[in-house]
Amino acid sequence: MTKTNLYIDLNVLQTVPSSNINRDDTGAPKTALYGGVTRARVSSQSWKNAMRSAFKDEHVAGTRTKSAASLLATALQAHDTALDEDSALSKTAEIFKAAGIKLDKNNETGALLLISQGQINKLAEYAINNPELDKKEIKKVLKGDQSLDLALFGRMVADNPELNVEAASQVAHAVSTHEVVPEYDYYTALDDMQADDSTGAAMLGTIDFNSATLYRYANVNVWELIANLNEHDAIEGVKAFIKQFLLSMPTGKQNAFANKTLPSYVMVTLRTDTPVNLVSAFEEPVTSHDGYVAPSIQRLEDEYQSTSDFVEKPTANFVLSKTASQVGEQVTNLDDLVEKVAAALTKAVQDENTND
């Protein structure tokens, strides 16, 4: 029996002061043309990288590297202390060949490979206990024991697509709700040892920056995440995903601007039909002389209500905001938000399992 869809939408408004958290190839903040005007933009890749860094601190992240063979060789030696380095590397080459992943002369993969520590350990354990390698068993190991970031963001293995992992989440590029005008900071630096009778700067330059109220969006396909992990770990993973999506921030030029802020508004929606990105609320750029947050909140909630003409009524909708919400159940803090989402998610999964 086909399960009912189950998605989580995260809609966030976050104001960021003068900053350059995500640069293009010229060193300027990334931008996008939307609604006929230039918007500030922060790429999804940069924000996911910030989230992965936070997951590492919580020990739920894998390793994305070309040196996965080196990690496996180290694990092999840990499981069998009689193995010398050359033997471990030779065994590693056999394992990767059986997995259909090519290694170059430096024992590196051709592209970055996201692999969990659990997969590394299971591969080493399997190889030590099974001198004759079975390709199907190796594939099984490389599809199991997924780390949270692997389960959420997926993995593509060009050498062997059978090892691909379908991402359970999607993260949109953040864009400003309004038009932005690029600005430039002209700076100089003096030499501390400069003679008293000397003048002028020892160094000068410019830094591009802008400031913006960003609309940020992400979603999670709950059943896909459960398939990648299990029910318990998936629900805990959703909690971690929400927390770090709200608290993390790319670190570009952070020392120069100290731009770390927190969201002004958060809406988390559980849907059983389709995820909905509400960026269309800002296709017409917000204009204001009194700040962008308040009118952006109003625009976002109006857009949420207008979607009822197209999609089913959500299972639940929670809002964390200092202003009263017209569309969702108000929560008091981040912990309250995470626990309420987890409770609603648990009930939805249990109800679906009961119906099966």
Tab-separated table of C-alpha atoms in Angstrom:
chain	number	residue	atom	x	y	z
A	1	MET	CA	0.000	0.000	0.000
A	2	THR	CA	1.336	3.425	-0.956
A	3	LYS	CA	2.009	5.705	1.990
A	4	THR	CA	0.515	9.174	2.200
A	5	ASN	CA	3.086	11.856	1.439
A	6	LEU	CA	4.585	13.553	4.453
A	7	TYR	CA	6.682	16.701	4.078
A	8	ILE	CA	8.006	19.362	6.398
A	9	ASP	CA	8.323	22.933	5.112
A	10	LEU	CA	10.612	25.435	6.848
A	11	ASN	CA	10.017	29.116	6.064
A	12	VAL	CA	12.388	31.585	7.703
A	13	LEU	CA	12.858	35.350	7.645
A	14	GLN	CA	16.242	36.489	8.877
A	15	THR	CA	17.726	39.947	8.716
A	16	VAL	CA	21.481	40.132	8.168
A	17	PRO	CA	23.420	43.407	8.561
A	18	SER	CA	26.429	44.496	6.503
A	19	SER	CA	28.012	41.213	5.465
A	20	ASN	CA	29.562	39.088	2.734
A	21	ILE	CA	28.767	35.568	3.893
A	22	ASN	CA	28.749	33.914	0.462
A	23	ARG	CA	31.031	35.275	-2.274
A	24	ASP	CA	31.038	34.862	-6.036
A	25	ASP	CA	34.164	34.454	-8.185
A	26	THR	CA	34.935	38.190	-7.927
A	27	GLY	CA	34.691	38.283	-4.129
A	28	ALA	CA	31.364	40.123	-4.122
A	29	PRO	CA	28.267	38.832	-2.284
A	30	LYS	CA	26.194	36.554	-4.498
A	31	THR	CA	23.047	38.063	-5.987
A	32	ALA	CA	20.015	36.993	-7.991
A	33	LEU	CA	17.654	38.837	-10.310
A	34	TYR	CA	14.104	38.175	-9.120
A	35	GLY	CA	10.981	40.197	-9.715
A	36	GLY	CA	12.968	42.501	-11.971
A	37	VAL	CA	15.365	43.699	-9.256
A	38	THR	CA	18.667	42.593	-7.760
A	39	ARG	CA	18.368	40.538	-4.579
A	40	ALA	CA	20.956	39.402	-2.075
A	41	ARG	CA	21.479	35.651	-2.396
A	42	VAL	CA	23.096	32.999	-0.243
A	43	SER	CA	23.563	29.668	-2.018
A	44	SER	CA	22.001	26.510	-0.650
A	45	GLN	CA	25.393	24.803	-0.850
A	46	SER	CA	26.998	27.294	1.510
A	47	TRP	CA	24.195	27.001	4.059
A	48	LYS	CA	24.206	23.202	3.873
A	49	ASN	CA	27.956	23.271	4.467
A	50	ALA	CA	27.359	25.383	7.578
A	51	MET	CA	24.780	22.851	8.724
A	52	ARG	CA	27.168	19.945	8.107
A	53	SER	CA	29.767	21.685	10.259
A	54	ALA	CA	27.205	21.884	13.058
A	55	PHE	CA	26.298	18.222	12.548
A	56	LYS	CA	29.976	17.349	12.958
A	57	ASP	CA	29.975	19.039	16.355
A	58	GLU	CA	27.016	16.811	17.254
A	59	HIS	CA	28.813	13.729	15.821
A	60	VAL	CA	26.056	12.986	13.287
A	61	ALA	CA	27.973	13.933	10.137
A	62	GLY	CA	29.954	11.855	7.696
A	63	THR	CA	33.139	12.807	5.870
A	64	ARG	CA	33.125	14.229	2.334
A	65	THR	CA	36.538	13.580	0.883
A	66	LYS	CA	38.629	12.151	-1.934
A	67	SER	CA	40.624	10.262	0.702
A	68	ALA	CA	37.971	7.752	1.747
A	69	ALA	CA	40.417	4.938	0.915
A	70	SER	CA	42.835	6.290	3.503
A	71	LEU	CA	40.060	6.308	6.111
A	72	LEU	CA	39.222	2.712	5.268
A	73	ALA	CA	42.885	1.619	5.412
A	74	THR	CA	43.152	3.110	8.896
A	75	ALA	CA	39.963	1.289	9.957
A	76	LEU	CA	41.304	-2.005	8.547
A	77	GLN	CA	44.455	-1.676	10.624
A	78	ALA	CA	42.368	-0.888	13.694
A	79	HIS	CA	40.387	-4.099	13.173
A	80	ASP	CA	43.484	-6.178	12.382
A	81	THR	CA	46.660	-4.926	14.046
A	82	ALA	CA	48.707	-7.456	12.040
A	83	LEU	CA	48.045	-5.542	8.824
A	84	ASP	CA	50.840	-3.226	7.763
A	85	GLU	CA	50.160	-0.027	5.842
A	86	ASP	CA	50.856	-1.483	2.392
A	87	SER	CA	48.617	-4.499	3.022
A	88	ALA	CA	45.838	-2.267	4.315
A	89	LEU	CA	46.040	-0.041	1.232
A	90	SER	CA	46.069	-3.084	-1.041
A	91	LYS	CA	42.969	-4.460	0.672
A	92	THR	CA	41.328	-1.070	0.413
A	93	ALA	CA	41.944	-1.008	-3.333
A	94	GLU	CA	40.233	-4.410	-3.628
A	95	ILE	CA	37.210	-3.160	-1.672
A	96	PHE	CA	36.813	-0.029	-3.758
A	97	LYS	CA	37.206	-2.037	-6.964
A	98	ALA	CA	34.477	-4.430	-5.808
A	99	ALA	CA	32.306	-1.411	-4.986
A	100	GLY	CA	32.822	-0.063	-8.505
A	101	ILE	CA	34.606	3.082	-7.308
A	102	LYS	CA	37.807	3.999	-9.129
A	103	LEU	CA	40.950	5.079	-7.290
A	104	ASP	CA	43.820	6.996	-8.894
A	105	LYS	CA	47.516	6.338	-8.362
A	106	ASN	CA	47.346	8.271	-5.093
A	107	ASN	CA	44.527	6.059	-3.820
A	108	GLU	CA	42.042	8.924	-4.114
A	109	THR	CA	38.575	8.915	-5.649
A	110	GLY	CA	38.007	11.031	-8.742
A	111	ALA	CA	35.338	13.087	-6.980
A	112	LEU	CA	34.432	13.876	-3.405
A	113	LEU	CA	32.717	10.936	-1.709
A	114	LEU	CA	30.432	11.419	1.286
A	115	ILE	CA	30.784	8.409	3.540
A	116	SER	CA	29.773	7.807	7.150
A	117	GLN	CA	32.025	6.500	9.887
A	118	GLY	CA	29.572	3.643	10.337
A	119	GLN	CA	30.042	2.634	6.696
A	120	ILE	CA	33.827	2.810	7.046
A	121	ASN	CA	33.752	0.604	10.141
A	122	LYS	CA	31.319	-1.901	8.616
A	123	LEU	CA	33.399	-2.139	5.428
A	124	ALA	CA	36.531	-2.830	7.437
A	125	GLU	CA	34.758	-5.416	9.579
A	126	TYR	CA	33.276	-7.133	6.527
A	127	ALA	CA	36.603	-7.219	4.661
A	128	ILE	CA	38.477	-8.678	7.635
A	129	ASN	CA	35.875	-11.437	8.103
A	130	ASN	CA	35.359	-12.176	4.405
A	131	PRO	CA	38.541	-12.639	2.323
A	132	GLU	CA	36.361	-13.255	-0.749
A	133	LEU	CA	34.546	-9.972	-1.324
A	134	ASP	CA	30.900	-10.001	-2.427
A	135	LYS	CA	29.891	-6.959	-4.475
A	136	LYS	CA	26.281	-7.141	-3.271
A	137	GLU	CA	27.334	-7.184	0.368
A	138	ILE	CA	29.672	-4.229	-0.127
A	139	LYS	CA	26.873	-2.287	-1.808
A	140	LYS	CA	24.602	-3.137	1.115
A	141	VAL	CA	27.178	-1.782	3.555
A	142	LEU	CA	27.637	1.413	1.550
A	143	LYS	CA	23.884	2.029	1.505
A	144	GLY	CA	23.382	1.385	5.221
A	145	ASP	CA	24.568	3.103	8.421
A	146	GLN	CA	24.022	6.520	6.905
A	147	SER	CA	25.075	9.638	8.763
A	148	LEU	CA	22.464	12.374	9.130
A	149	ASP	CA	24.013	14.653	6.510
A	150	LEU	CA	24.253	11.774	4.030
A	151	ALA	CA	20.601	10.852	4.594
A	152	LEU	CA	19.455	14.472	4.305
A	153	PHE	CA	21.630	15.804	1.489
A	154	GLY	CA	22.209	12.615	-0.481
A	155	ARG	CA	25.212	11.283	-2.376
A	156	MET	CA	26.066	10.919	-6.043
A	157	VAL	CA	28.667	8.347	-7.077
A	158	ALA	CA	29.404	8.798	-10.781
A	159	ASP	CA	31.479	5.594	-10.939
A	160	ASN	CA	28.614	3.472	-9.628
A	161	PRO	CA	25.138	5.036	-9.516
A	162	GLU	CA	23.894	2.041	-7.498
A	163	LEU	CA	25.630	3.660	-4.518
A	164	ASN	CA	23.754	6.933	-4.939
A	165	VAL	CA	21.646	8.076	-1.983
A	166	GLU	CA	18.505	10.082	-2.700
A	167	ALA	CA	18.482	13.312	-0.697
A	168	ALA	CA	15.616	13.504	1.796
A	169	SER	CA	15.784	17.295	1.993
A	170	GLN	CA	15.844	20.262	-0.350
A	171	VAL	CA	17.360	23.636	0.550
A	172	ALA	CA	16.607	26.746	-1.495
A	173	HIS	CA	18.980	29.596	-2.183
A	174	ALA	CA	18.145	32.335	0.306
A	175	VAL	CA	17.102	35.597	-1.337
A	176	SER	CA	16.324	39.022	0.064
A	177	THR	CA	12.671	39.997	0.238
A	178	HIS	CA	13.613	43.382	-1.210
A	179	GLU	CA	15.977	44.996	-3.672
A	180	VAL	CA	19.583	45.450	-2.563
A	181	VAL	CA	22.229	47.906	-3.645
A	182	PRO	CA	25.832	46.624	-3.582
A	183	GLU	CA	28.137	48.588	-1.280
A	184	TYR	CA	31.897	48.755	-0.862
A	185	ASP	CA	34.058	49.201	2.211
A	186	TYR	CA	37.311	51.033	1.459
A	187	TYR	CA	39.897	50.146	4.098
A	188	THR	CA	43.512	50.907	4.911
A	189	ALA	CA	46.046	49.303	7.228
A	190	LEU	CA	48.998	51.001	8.899
A	191	ASP	CA	52.404	49.499	9.611
A	192	ASP	CA	52.969	49.444	13.387
A	193	MET	CA	56.698	49.899	12.797
A	194	GLN	CA	56.248	52.872	10.497
A	195	ALA	CA	58.581	55.793	11.247
A	196	ASP	CA	57.037	58.902	12.785
A	197	ASP	CA	58.082	61.008	9.819
A	198	SER	CA	56.393	58.637	7.335
A	199	THR	CA	52.819	58.885	6.134
A	200	GLY	CA	50.450	56.739	4.158
A	201	ALA	CA	48.979	53.269	4.491
A	202	ALA	CA	50.945	50.050	4.159
A	203	MET	CA	47.936	48.331	2.591
A	204	LEU	CA	44.592	49.365	1.157
A	205	GLY	CA	41.690	47.634	-0.512
A	206	THR	CA	37.934	47.220	-0.740
A	207	ILE	CA	35.429	44.640	0.499
A	208	ASP	CA	32.057	44.245	-1.188
A	209	PHE	CA	29.062	43.821	1.098
A	210	ASN	CA	25.319	44.283	1.410
A	211	SER	CA	22.624	43.990	4.051
A	212	ALA	CA	19.323	42.167	3.657
A	213	THR	CA	16.273	40.568	5.154
A	214	LEU	CA	16.512	37.070	3.732
A	215	TYR	CA	13.737	34.610	2.948
A	216	ARG	CA	15.028	31.092	3.549
A	217	TYR	CA	13.245	27.851	2.683
A	218	ALA	CA	13.893	24.134	3.056
A	219	ASN	CA	11.836	20.963	3.147
A	220	VAL	CA	12.204	17.371	4.295
A	221	ASN	CA	10.615	14.314	2.717
A	222	VAL	CA	9.918	12.378	5.908
A	223	TRP	CA	9.380	8.958	4.352
A	224	GLU	CA	12.585	9.308	2.319
A	225	LEU	CA	14.486	10.185	5.489
A	226	ILE	CA	12.995	7.178	7.284
A	227	ALA	CA	14.016	4.966	4.350
A	228	ASN	CA	17.574	6.306	4.606
A	229	LEU	CA	17.700	5.914	8.400
A	230	ASN	CA	14.860	4.500	10.539
A	231	GLU	CA	11.824	6.012	12.248
A	232	HIS	CA	13.534	6.974	15.503
A	233	ASP	CA	16.681	8.388	13.911
A	234	ALA	CA	14.646	10.164	11.224
A	235	ILE	CA	12.529	12.032	13.786
A	236	GLU	CA	15.642	12.927	15.778
A	237	GLY	CA	17.241	13.952	12.485
A	238	VAL	CA	14.354	16.296	11.685
A	239	LYS	CA	14.835	17.930	15.071
A	240	ALA	CA	18.543	18.422	14.377
A	241	PHE	CA	17.806	19.669	10.856
A	242	ILE	CA	15.371	22.314	12.099
A	243	LYS	CA	17.699	23.418	14.877
A	244	GLN	CA	20.754	23.795	12.664
A	245	PHE	CA	18.862	25.299	9.721
A	246	LEU	CA	17.820	28.071	12.113
A	247	LEU	CA	21.062	28.505	14.059
A	248	SER	CA	23.802	27.974	11.481
A	249	MET	CA	25.189	30.596	9.116
A	250	PRO	CA	27.912	30.570	6.436
A	251	THR	CA	31.102	32.095	7.828
A	252	GLY	CA	32.320	34.183	4.877
A	253	LYS	CA	33.976	37.413	6.096
A	254	GLN	CA	32.418	36.829	9.516
A	255	ASN	CA	35.458	38.189	11.388
A	256	ALA	CA	35.251	41.413	9.398
A	257	PHE	CA	31.504	41.957	9.855
A	258	ALA	CA	30.420	39.978	12.961
A	259	ASN	CA	27.121	39.402	11.167
A	260	LYS	CA	25.830	36.345	13.074
A	261	THR	CA	22.108	36.878	13.608
A	262	LEU	CA	19.086	34.751	14.476
A	263	PRO	CA	15.824	34.401	12.562
A	264	SER	CA	13.079	36.968	13.145
A	265	TYR	CA	10.311	34.619	12.038
A	266	VAL	CA	10.000	30.840	11.623
A	267	MET	CA	7.086	28.827	10.236
A	268	VAL	CA	7.214	25.025	10.125
A	269	THR	CA	4.438	23.238	8.243
A	270	LEU	CA	3.601	19.525	8.011
A	271	ARG	CA	1.994	18.684	4.649
A	272	THR	CA	0.597	15.460	3.220
A	273	ASP	CA	0.434	16.472	-0.442
A	274	THR	CA	3.391	18.549	-1.652
A	275	PRO	CA	6.063	20.890	-0.286
A	276	VAL	CA	5.442	24.569	-1.005
A	277	ASN	CA	8.121	27.256	-1.343
A	278	LEU	CA	6.476	30.612	-0.510
A	279	VAL	CA	9.083	32.825	-2.190
A	280	SER	CA	6.353	34.098	-4.535
A	281	ALA	CA	5.321	36.329	-1.621
A	282	PHE	CA	8.312	38.482	-2.532
A	283	GLU	CA	8.227	38.414	-6.342
A	284	GLU	CA	7.137	42.022	-5.967
A	285	PRO	CA	9.970	43.378	-3.782
A	286	VAL	CA	9.089	44.693	-0.348
A	287	THR	CA	9.568	48.452	-0.021
A	288	SER	CA	9.691	50.179	3.345
A	289	HIS	CA	11.279	53.080	5.200
A	290	ASP	CA	10.707	51.400	8.583
A	291	GLY	CA	12.504	48.094	8.088
A	292	TYR	CA	11.702	45.003	6.050
A	293	VAL	CA	10.939	42.352	8.686
A	294	ALA	CA	7.373	43.340	9.614
A	295	PRO	CA	6.072	43.781	6.044
A	296	SER	CA	7.905	40.597	5.010
A	297	ILE	CA	6.128	38.630	7.766
A	298	GLN	CA	2.772	39.973	6.595
A	299	ARG	CA	3.568	39.115	2.975
A	300	LEU	CA	4.648	35.589	3.927
A	301	GLU	CA	1.549	34.838	6.006
A	302	ASP	CA	-0.709	36.248	3.289
A	303	GLU	CA	0.993	34.004	0.727
A	304	TYR	CA	0.635	30.987	3.018
A	305	GLN	CA	-3.111	31.609	3.265
A	306	SER	CA	-3.444	32.054	-0.495
A	307	THR	CA	-1.953	28.593	-1.130
A	308	SER	CA	-5.140	27.031	0.278
A	309	ASP	CA	-6.616	27.535	-3.201
A	310	PHE	CA	-4.148	24.999	-4.594
A	311	VAL	CA	-3.042	22.562	-1.879
A	312	GLU	CA	-4.565	20.557	0.938
A	313	LYS	CA	-4.873	21.918	4.438
A	314	PRO	CA	-1.616	21.166	6.297
A	315	THR	CA	-1.569	18.625	9.102
A	316	ALA	CA	0.017	21.189	11.412
A	317	ASN	CA	1.550	24.639	11.266
A	318	PHE	CA	3.792	26.154	13.948
A	319	VAL	CA	5.111	29.701	14.137
A	320	LEU	CA	7.953	31.095	16.230
A	321	SER	CA	7.858	34.871	16.108
A	322	LYS	CA	7.822	37.918	18.368
A	323	THR	CA	4.716	39.125	16.522
A	324	ALA	CA	1.332	37.432	16.726
A	325	SER	CA	0.729	34.940	13.923
A	326	GLN	CA	-2.500	34.779	11.936
A	327	VAL	CA	-1.815	31.370	10.390
A	328	GLY	CA	-0.220	28.954	12.837
A	329	GLU	CA	0.042	27.712	16.398
A	330	GLN	CA	2.350	30.094	18.216
A	331	VAL	CA	5.268	28.505	20.062
A	332	THR	CA	7.383	30.172	22.722
A	333	ASN	CA	10.953	29.176	21.850
A	334	LEU	CA	13.094	26.951	19.641
A	335	ASP	CA	12.952	23.943	21.975
A	336	ASP	CA	9.162	24.220	22.088
A	337	LEU	CA	9.038	24.398	18.289
A	338	VAL	CA	11.256	21.347	17.806
A	339	GLU	CA	9.350	19.231	20.312
A	340	LYS	CA	5.931	20.154	18.895
A	341	VAL	CA	7.074	19.326	15.359
A	342	ALA	CA	8.527	16.016	16.566
A	343	ALA	CA	5.275	15.136	18.378
A	344	ALA	CA	3.141	15.956	15.332
A	345	LEU	CA	5.518	14.025	13.103
A	346	THR	CA	5.502	10.994	15.407
A	347	LYS	CA	1.698	10.935	15.416
A	348	ALA	CA	1.519	11.226	11.617
A	349	VAL	CA	3.967	8.341	11.165
A	350	GLN	CA	2.187	6.162	13.728
A	351	ASP	CA	-1.219	6.861	12.163
A	352	GLU	CA	0.101	5.925	8.729
A	353	ASN	CA	1.673	2.729	10.055
A	354	THR	CA	-1.608	1.812	11.749
A	355	ASN	CA	-3.524	2.327	8.503
A	356	ASP	CA	-1.058	0.038	6.714
